[in-house]
PDB file of C-alpha atoms in Angstrom:
ATOM      1  CA  SER A   1      10.209 -13.884  -0.202  1.00  0.00           C
ATOM      2  CA  ALA A   2       8.494 -16.381  -2.486  1.00  0.00           C
ATOM      3  CA  VAL A   3      10.022 -19.792  -3.134  1.00  0.00           C
ATOM      4  CA  ILE A   4       9.651 -20.850  -6.753  1.00  0.00           C
ATOM      5  CA  SER A   5       9.923 -24.443  -7.932  1.00  0.00           C
ATOM      6  CA  GLN A   6      10.314 -25.322 -11.578  1.00  0.00           C
ATOM      7  CA  LYS A   7      10.212 -28.701 -13.225  1.00  0.00           C
ATOM      8  CA  PRO A   8      11.683 -30.353 -15.053  1.00  0.00           C
ATOM      9  CA  SER A   9      15.103 -28.938 -14.212  1.00  0.00           C
ATOM     10  CA  ARG A  10      16.461 -30.144 -17.524  1.00  0.00           C
ATOM     11  CA  ASP A  11      15.367 -32.175 -20.527  1.00  0.00           C
ATOM     12  CA  ILE A  12      16.610 -33.366 -23.879  1.00  0.00           C
ATOM     13  CA  CYS A  13      13.911 -33.485 -26.534  1.00  0.00           C
ATOM     14  CA  GLN A  14      13.513 -34.471 -30.152  1.00  0.00           C
ATOM     15  CA  ARG A  15      12.753 -31.806 -32.723  1.00  0.00           C
ATOM     16  CA  GLY A  16       9.083 -31.441 -33.551  1.00  0.00           C
ATOM     17  CA  THR A  17       7.922 -32.405 -30.063  1.00  0.00           C
ATOM     18  CA  SER A  18       6.515 -30.181 -27.309  1.00  0.00           C
ATOM     19  CA  LEU A  19       7.442 -29.819 -23.655  1.00  0.00           C
ATOM     20  CA  THR A  20       5.477 -28.284 -20.807  1.00  0.00           C
ATOM     21  CA  ILE A  21       7.375 -26.600 -17.966  1.00  0.00           C
ATOM     22  CA  GLN A  22       5.704 -26.150 -14.609  1.00  0.00           C
ATOM     23  CA  CYS A  23       6.226 -23.311 -12.142  1.00  0.00           C
ATOM     24  CA  GLN A  24       4.892 -23.508  -8.588  1.00  0.00           C
ATOM     25  CA  VAL A  25       5.108 -20.680  -6.042  1.00  0.00           C
ATOM     26  CA  ASP A  26       4.735 -21.286  -2.319  1.00  0.00           C
ATOM     27  CA  SER A  27       2.475 -18.255  -1.828  1.00  0.00           C
ATOM     28  CA  GLN A  28      -0.082 -16.303  -3.810  1.00  0.00           C
ATOM     29  CA  VAL A  29       1.647 -13.818  -6.077  1.00  0.00           C
ATOM     30  CA  THR A  30       0.440 -10.846  -8.030  1.00  0.00           C
ATOM     31  CA  MET A  31       2.402 -11.472 -11.187  1.00  0.00           C
ATOM     32  CA  MET A  32       4.228 -14.354 -12.850  1.00  0.00           C
ATOM     33  CA  PHE A  33       6.559 -14.118 -15.803  1.00  0.00           C
ATOM     34  CA  TRP A  34       8.387 -16.442 -18.199  1.00  0.00           C
ATOM     35  CA  TYR A  35      11.861 -15.662 -19.541  1.00  0.00           C
ATOM     36  CA  ARG A  36      14.174 -17.296 -22.041  1.00  0.00           C
ATOM     37  CA  GLN A  37      17.960 -17.292 -21.840  1.00  0.00           C
ATOM     38  CA  GLN A  38      19.662 -18.470 -25.003  1.00  0.00           C
ATOM     39  CA  PRO A  39      23.216 -19.852 -24.692  1.00  0.00           C
ATOM     40  CA  GLY A  40      25.658 -17.152 -23.638  1.00  0.00           C
ATOM     41  CA  GLN A  41      22.965 -14.474 -23.708  1.00  0.00           C
ATOM     42  CA  SER A  42      20.974 -12.411 -21.253  1.00  0.00           C
ATOM     43  CA  LEU A  43      17.376 -13.020 -20.196  1.00  0.00           C
ATOM     44  CA  THR A  44      14.510 -12.011 -22.465  1.00  0.00           C
ATOM     45  CA  LEU A  45      10.906 -11.804 -21.331  1.00  0.00           C
ATOM     46  CA  ILE A  46       8.588 -14.149 -23.224  1.00  0.00           C
ATOM     47  CA  ALA A  47       5.287 -13.211 -21.590  1.00  0.00           C
ATOM     48  CA  THR A  48       3.434 -12.156 -18.476  1.00  0.00           C
ATOM     49  CA  ALA A  49       1.185 -14.954 -17.203  1.00  0.00           C
ATOM     50  CA  ASN A  50      -2.156 -13.442 -16.213  1.00  0.00           C
ATOM     51  CA  GLN A  51      -4.384 -15.285 -13.787  1.00  0.00           C
ATOM     52  CA  GLY A  52      -7.727 -16.107 -15.391  1.00  0.00           C
ATOM     53  CA  SER A  53      -6.963 -14.548 -18.763  1.00  0.00           C
ATOM     54  CA  GLU A  54      -4.689 -14.915 -21.752  1.00  0.00           C
ATOM     55  CA  ALA A  55      -0.996 -14.233 -21.290  1.00  0.00           C
ATOM     56  CA  THR A  56       0.542 -10.992 -22.546  1.00  0.00           C
ATOM     57  CA  TYR A  57       3.317 -11.774 -25.036  1.00  0.00           C
ATOM     58  CA  GLU A  58       6.359  -9.667 -25.854  1.00  0.00           C
ATOM     59  CA  SER A  59       7.355  -8.777 -29.370  1.00  0.00           C
ATOM     60  CA  GLY A  60       8.770 -11.792 -31.167  1.00  0.00           C
ATOM     61  CA  PHE A  61       6.909 -14.383 -29.095  1.00  0.00           C
ATOM     62  CA  VAL A  62       3.535 -15.868 -30.075  1.00  0.00           C
ATOM     63  CA  ILE A  63       0.936 -17.940 -28.295  1.00  0.00           C
ATOM     64  CA  ASP A  64       1.023 -20.771 -30.829  1.00  0.00           C
ATOM     65  CA  LYS A  65       4.698 -21.367 -30.098  1.00  0.00           C
ATOM     66  CA  PHE A  66       4.668 -20.644 -26.349  1.00  0.00           C
ATOM     67  CA  PRO A  67       1.205 -21.307 -24.912  1.00  0.00           C
ATOM     68  CA  ILE A  68       0.961 -20.325 -21.246  1.00  0.00           C
ATOM     69  CA  SER A  69      -1.565 -21.206 -18.593  1.00  0.00           C
ATOM     70  CA  ARG A  70      -2.123 -19.701 -15.162  1.00  0.00           C
ATOM     71  CA  PRO A  71      -5.099 -21.378 -13.522  1.00  0.00           C
ATOM     72  CA  ASN A  72      -4.540 -19.808 -10.085  1.00  0.00           C
ATOM     73  CA  LEU A  73      -2.323 -17.403  -8.129  1.00  0.00           C
ATOM     74  CA  THR A  74       0.418 -19.957  -7.362  1.00  0.00           C
ATOM     75  CA  PHE A  75       0.902 -21.990 -10.557  1.00  0.00           C
ATOM     76  CA  SER A  76       1.746 -21.476 -14.224  1.00  0.00           C
ATOM     77  CA  THR A  77       2.909 -23.570 -17.151  1.00  0.00           C
ATOM     78  CA  LEU A  78       4.846 -22.732 -20.296  1.00  0.00           C
ATOM     79  CA  THR A  79       4.751 -25.057 -23.282  1.00  0.00           C
ATOM     80  CA  VAL A  80       7.453 -24.919 -25.923  1.00  0.00           C
ATOM     81  CA  SER A  81       5.755 -26.263 -29.042  1.00  0.00           C
ATOM     82  CA  ASN A  82       7.093 -27.922 -32.173  1.00  0.00           C
ATOM     83  CA  MET A  83      10.655 -27.573 -30.906  1.00  0.00           C
ATOM     84  CA  SER A  84      13.704 -26.988 -33.077  1.00  0.00           C
ATOM     85  CA  PRO A  85      17.384 -26.758 -32.086  1.00  0.00           C
ATOM     86  CA  GLU A  86      17.009 -22.959 -31.929  1.00  0.00           C
ATOM     87  CA  ASP A  87      14.734 -23.435 -28.905  1.00  0.00           C
ATOM     88  CA  SER A  88      17.633 -24.847 -26.875  1.00  0.00           C
ATOM     89  CA  SER A  89      17.754 -22.438 -23.935  1.00  0.00           C
ATOM     90  CA  ILE A  90      17.194 -22.029 -20.249  1.00  0.00           C
ATOM     91  CA  TYR A  91      13.579 -21.142 -19.497  1.00  0.00           C
ATOM     92  CA  LEU A  92      12.958 -19.324 -16.211  1.00  0.00           C
ATOM     93  CA  CYS A  93       9.831 -18.525 -14.297  1.00  0.00           C
ATOM     94  CA  SER A  94       9.645 -15.527 -11.986  1.00  0.00           C
ATOM     95  CA  ALA A  95       7.127 -14.166  -9.532  1.00  0.00           C
ATOM     96  CA  LYS A  96       6.438 -10.832  -7.919  1.00  0.00           C
ATOM     97  CA  ILE A  97       4.431  -9.885  -4.827  1.00  0.00           C
ATOM     98  CA  SER A  98       3.299  -6.235  -4.682  1.00  0.00           C
ATOM     99  CA  ASN A  99       6.342  -4.033  -3.891  1.00  0.00           C
ATOM    100  CA  GLN A 100       8.823  -6.833  -3.357  1.00  0.00           C
ATOM    101  CA  PRO A 101      11.549  -7.693  -5.871  1.00  0.00           C
ATOM    102  CA  GLN A 102      11.069 -10.387  -8.476  1.00  0.00           C
ATOM    103  CA  HIS A 103      12.333 -13.834  -7.602  1.00  0.00           C
ATOM    104  CA  PHE A 104      13.282 -16.557 -10.042  1.00  0.00           C
ATOM    105  CA  GLY A 105      13.032 -20.306 -10.163  1.00  0.00           C
ATOM    106  CA  ASP A 106      16.125 -22.377 -10.859  1.00  0.00           C
ATOM    107  CA  GLY A 107      15.230 -22.646 -14.539  1.00  0.00           C
ATOM    108  CA  THR A 108      14.672 -25.464 -17.006  1.00  0.00           C
ATOM    109  CA  ARG A 109      17.655 -26.282 -19.214  1.00  0.00           C
ATOM    110  CA  LEU A 110      16.277 -27.504 -22.512  1.00  0.00           C
ATOM    111  CA  SER A 111      18.258 -29.143 -25.328  1.00  0.00           C
ATOM    112  CA  ILE A 112      16.698 -30.121 -28.635  1.00  0.00           C
ATOM    113  CA  LEU A 113      18.359 -32.719 -30.826  1.00  0.00           C
TER     114      LEU A 113
ATOM    115  CA  GLY B   1      12.032   1.100 -24.784  1.00  0.00           C
ATOM    116  CA  ILE B   2      14.534   1.530 -21.994  1.00  0.00           C
ATOM    117  CA  GLN B   3      18.126   0.507 -22.673  1.00  0.00           C
ATOM    118  CA  VAL B   4      20.311  -1.152 -20.034  1.00  0.00           C
ATOM    119  CA  GLU B   5      24.063  -1.245 -20.532  1.00  0.00           C
ATOM    120  CA  GLN B   6      26.527  -3.050 -18.295  1.00  0.00           C
ATOM    121  CA  SER B   7      30.269  -2.683 -18.102  1.00  0.00           C
ATOM    122  CA  PRO B   8      32.737  -4.220 -18.296  1.00  0.00           C
ATOM    123  CA  PRO B   9      31.439  -7.213 -20.302  1.00  0.00           C
ATOM    124  CA  ASP B  10      34.180  -9.453 -18.914  1.00  0.00           C
ATOM    125  CA  LEU B  11      36.339  -9.249 -15.806  1.00  0.00           C
ATOM    126  CA  ILE B  12      39.118 -11.481 -14.523  1.00  0.00           C
ATOM    127  CA  LEU B  13      40.313 -11.115 -10.934  1.00  0.00           C
ATOM    128  CA  GLN B  14      42.730 -12.722  -8.563  1.00  0.00           C
ATOM    129  CA  GLU B  15      41.178 -13.916  -5.336  1.00  0.00           C
ATOM    130  CA  GLY B  16      41.135 -11.105  -2.790  1.00  0.00           C
ATOM    131  CA  ALA B  17      40.844  -8.278  -5.309  1.00  0.00           C
ATOM    132  CA  ASN B  18      38.069  -5.675  -5.328  1.00  0.00           C
ATOM    133  CA  SER B  19      35.913  -4.733  -8.307  1.00  0.00           C
ATOM    134  CA  THR B  20      33.187  -2.364  -9.440  1.00  0.00           C
ATOM    135  CA  LEU B  21      30.510  -3.278 -11.958  1.00  0.00           C
ATOM    136  CA  ARG B  22      28.429  -0.578 -13.612  1.00  0.00           C
ATOM    137  CA  CYS B  23      24.886  -0.462 -14.962  1.00  0.00           C
ATOM    138  CA  ASN B  24      23.635   2.501 -17.005  1.00  0.00           C
ATOM    139  CA  PHE B  25      19.994   2.911 -17.977  1.00  0.00           C
ATOM    140  CA  SER B  26      18.416   5.280 -20.463  1.00  0.00           C
ATOM    141  CA  ASP B  27      15.234   6.317 -18.632  1.00  0.00           C
ATOM    142  CA  SER B  28      13.853   6.698 -15.133  1.00  0.00           C
ATOM    143  CA  VAL B  29      13.199   3.424 -13.332  1.00  0.00           C
ATOM    144  CA  ASN B  30      10.760   2.183 -10.708  1.00  0.00           C
ATOM    145  CA  ASN B  31      12.864  -0.771  -9.730  1.00  0.00           C
ATOM    146  CA  LEU B  32      16.427  -1.984 -10.171  1.00  0.00           C
ATOM    147  CA  GLN B  33      17.732  -5.383  -9.208  1.00  0.00           C
ATOM    148  CA  TRP B  34      21.186  -6.965  -9.279  1.00  0.00           C
ATOM    149  CA  PHE B  35      21.466 -10.724  -9.814  1.00  0.00           C
ATOM    150  CA  HIS B  36      24.274 -13.256  -9.764  1.00  0.00           C
ATOM    151  CA  GLN B  37      23.931 -16.223 -12.084  1.00  0.00           C
ATOM    152  CA  ASN B  38      26.182 -18.970 -10.814  1.00  0.00           C
ATOM    153  CA  PRO B  39      27.882 -21.553 -13.058  1.00  0.00           C
ATOM    154  CA  TRP B  40      24.903 -23.899 -12.552  1.00  0.00           C
ATOM    155  CA  GLY B  41      22.544 -21.317 -14.046  1.00  0.00           C
ATOM    156  CA  GLN B  42      20.762 -20.340 -10.845  1.00  0.00           C
ATOM    157  CA  LEU B  43      19.782 -16.677 -10.689  1.00  0.00           C
ATOM    158  CA  ILE B  44      20.386 -15.280  -7.217  1.00  0.00           C
ATOM    159  CA  ASN B  45      18.880 -12.006  -6.016  1.00  0.00           C
ATOM    160  CA  LEU B  46      21.615  -9.713  -4.709  1.00  0.00           C
ATOM    161  CA  PHE B  47      19.967  -6.332  -4.299  1.00  0.00           C
ATOM    162  CA  TYR B  48      16.664  -4.604  -4.865  1.00  0.00           C
ATOM    163  CA  ILE B  49      17.854  -1.015  -5.101  1.00  0.00           C
ATOM    164  CA  PRO B  50      15.887   1.584  -7.105  1.00  0.00           C
ATOM    165  CA  SER B  51      17.855   4.277  -5.259  1.00  0.00           C
ATOM    166  CA  GLY B  52      20.377   4.706  -2.461  1.00  0.00           C
ATOM    167  CA  THR B  53      23.012   2.357  -1.082  1.00  0.00           C
ATOM    168  CA  LYS B  54      22.770  -1.113   0.408  1.00  0.00           C
ATOM    169  CA  GLN B  55      25.340  -3.515   1.762  1.00  0.00           C
ATOM    170  CA  ASN B  56      25.305  -7.263   2.268  1.00  0.00           C
ATOM    171  CA  GLY B  57      28.564  -8.719   3.515  1.00  0.00           C
ATOM    172  CA  ARG B  58      31.296  -8.239   0.925  1.00  0.00           C
ATOM    173  CA  LEU B  59      28.837  -6.858  -1.604  1.00  0.00           C
ATOM    174  CA  SER B  60      27.341  -3.411  -1.774  1.00  0.00           C
ATOM    175  CA  ALA B  61      25.342  -1.497  -4.354  1.00  0.00           C
ATOM    176  CA  THR B  62      24.597   2.138  -5.054  1.00  0.00           C
ATOM    177  CA  THR B  63      21.963   3.497  -7.409  1.00  0.00           C
ATOM    178  CA  VAL B  64      21.947   7.172  -8.404  1.00  0.00           C
ATOM    179  CA  ALA B  65      18.541   7.371 -10.041  1.00  0.00           C
ATOM    180  CA  THR B  66      18.874  11.011 -11.093  1.00  0.00           C
ATOM    181  CA  GLU B  67      22.015  10.172 -13.076  1.00  0.00           C
ATOM    182  CA  ARG B  68      20.657   6.836 -14.309  1.00  0.00           C
ATOM    183  CA  TYR B  69      23.306   4.430 -13.131  1.00  0.00           C
ATOM    184  CA  SER B  70      23.953   1.794 -10.519  1.00  0.00           C
ATOM    185  CA  LEU B  71      27.193   0.305  -9.220  1.00  0.00           C
ATOM    186  CA  LEU B  72      27.850  -3.089  -7.678  1.00  0.00           C
ATOM    187  CA  TYR B  73      30.962  -3.384  -5.500  1.00  0.00           C
ATOM    188  CA  ILE B  74      32.589  -6.700  -4.741  1.00  0.00           C
ATOM    189  CA  SER B  75      35.305  -6.632  -2.101  1.00  0.00           C
ATOM    190  CA  SER B  76      37.825  -9.358  -1.267  1.00  0.00           C
ATOM    191  CA  SER B  77      36.582 -11.485  -4.147  1.00  0.00           C
ATOM    192  CA  GLN B  78      36.385 -15.262  -3.807  1.00  0.00           C
ATOM    193  CA  THR B  79      36.282 -18.005  -6.424  1.00  0.00           C
ATOM    194  CA  THR B  80      32.626 -18.557  -5.541  1.00  0.00           C
ATOM    195  CA  ASP B  81      31.890 -15.037  -6.814  1.00  0.00           C
ATOM    196  CA  SER B  82      32.514 -16.264 -10.364  1.00  0.00           C
ATOM    197  CA  GLY B  83      29.579 -16.202 -12.741  1.00  0.00           C
ATOM    198  CA  VAL B  84      27.545 -13.579 -14.538  1.00  0.00           C
ATOM    199  CA  TYR B  85      26.199 -10.468 -12.847  1.00  0.00           C
ATOM    200  CA  PHE B  86      23.027  -8.987 -14.295  1.00  0.00           C
ATOM    201  CA  CYS B  87      21.422  -5.638 -13.735  1.00  0.00           C
ATOM    202  CA  ALA B  88      17.686  -5.473 -14.498  1.00  0.00           C
ATOM    203  CA  VAL B  89      15.267  -2.555 -14.376  1.00  0.00           C
ATOM    204  CA  VAL B  90      11.545  -1.877 -14.406  1.00  0.00           C
ATOM    205  CA  SER B  91      10.430   1.307 -16.117  1.00  0.00           C
ATOM    206  CA  GLY B  92       7.036   2.889 -16.576  1.00  0.00           C
ATOM    207  CA  GLY B  93       3.767   1.339 -15.457  1.00  0.00           C
ATOM    208  CA  TYR B  94       4.795  -2.251 -16.070  1.00  0.00           C
ATOM    209  CA  ASN B  95       6.432  -4.813 -13.815  1.00  0.00           C
ATOM    210  CA  LYS B  96       8.527  -6.602 -16.390  1.00  0.00           C
ATOM    211  CA  LEU B  97      12.270  -6.657 -15.815  1.00  0.00           C
ATOM    212  CA  ILE B  98      14.547  -5.544 -18.651  1.00  0.00           C
ATOM    213  CA  PHE B  99      17.976  -7.142 -18.325  1.00  0.00           C
ATOM    214  CA  GLY B 100      21.375  -5.835 -19.291  1.00  0.00           C
ATOM    215  CA  ALA B 101      23.795  -8.057 -21.178  1.00  0.00           C
ATOM    216  CA  GLY B 102      25.648  -8.928 -17.979  1.00  0.00           C
ATOM    217  CA  THR B 103      29.223  -8.858 -16.698  1.00  0.00           C
ATOM    218  CA  ARG B 104      30.999 -12.201 -16.795  1.00  0.00           C
ATOM    219  CA  LEU B 105      33.319 -12.464 -13.774  1.00  0.00           C
ATOM    220  CA  ALA B 106      36.038 -15.063 -13.296  1.00  0.00           C
ATOM    221  CA  VAL B 107      37.911 -15.127  -9.969  1.00  0.00           C
ATOM    222  CA  HIS B 108      41.076 -17.187  -9.971  1.00  0.00           C
ATOM    223  CA  PRO B 109      42.783 -18.582  -6.848  1.00  0.00           C
TER     224      PRO B 109
END
């Protein structure tokens, strides 16, 4: 199974700033995803990170707020832009190889003051 | 879209007790996974089980795809089993996981 590394593991940011989260997989994967988990809630898919093309966003999430890059088959970034306290969440990256289950990174715990 | 419902929402056990967690889904699925999120927020894969029964130590899972539900059994619970258990499904031609609301489990010594 794929090993997924995320960084930073946690951060405290000022409102109005932006933070970029990195996700590195130890093998080439077909698909990468970004999820958000608000405090006390379940996981919600933000977008599918497509290699070599624009990410596919879910309803309620827009590229201007959550720009995503995926320059190759092992790496992706998620930027949380112009942050407000409502963006305080855990952000998780996941990866999937063909018919194997999805695996998740340890997440980035983000607090906005 | 597909709906995923988990029950019970909260569960408190004494160490050594057994429990059953349920996941109902509203449409046919291509994939179903059970996860444990520990108190540190890490999401641990437990089972990949679109159908049938699997066992891993004290945990086992059964998915009855035709009746659209899955069960997670925890036997002889330990305090380290505490956390939130999520069921997540993939439906249709997409690979995105849709998560249930989770079952929050607390195991007391």
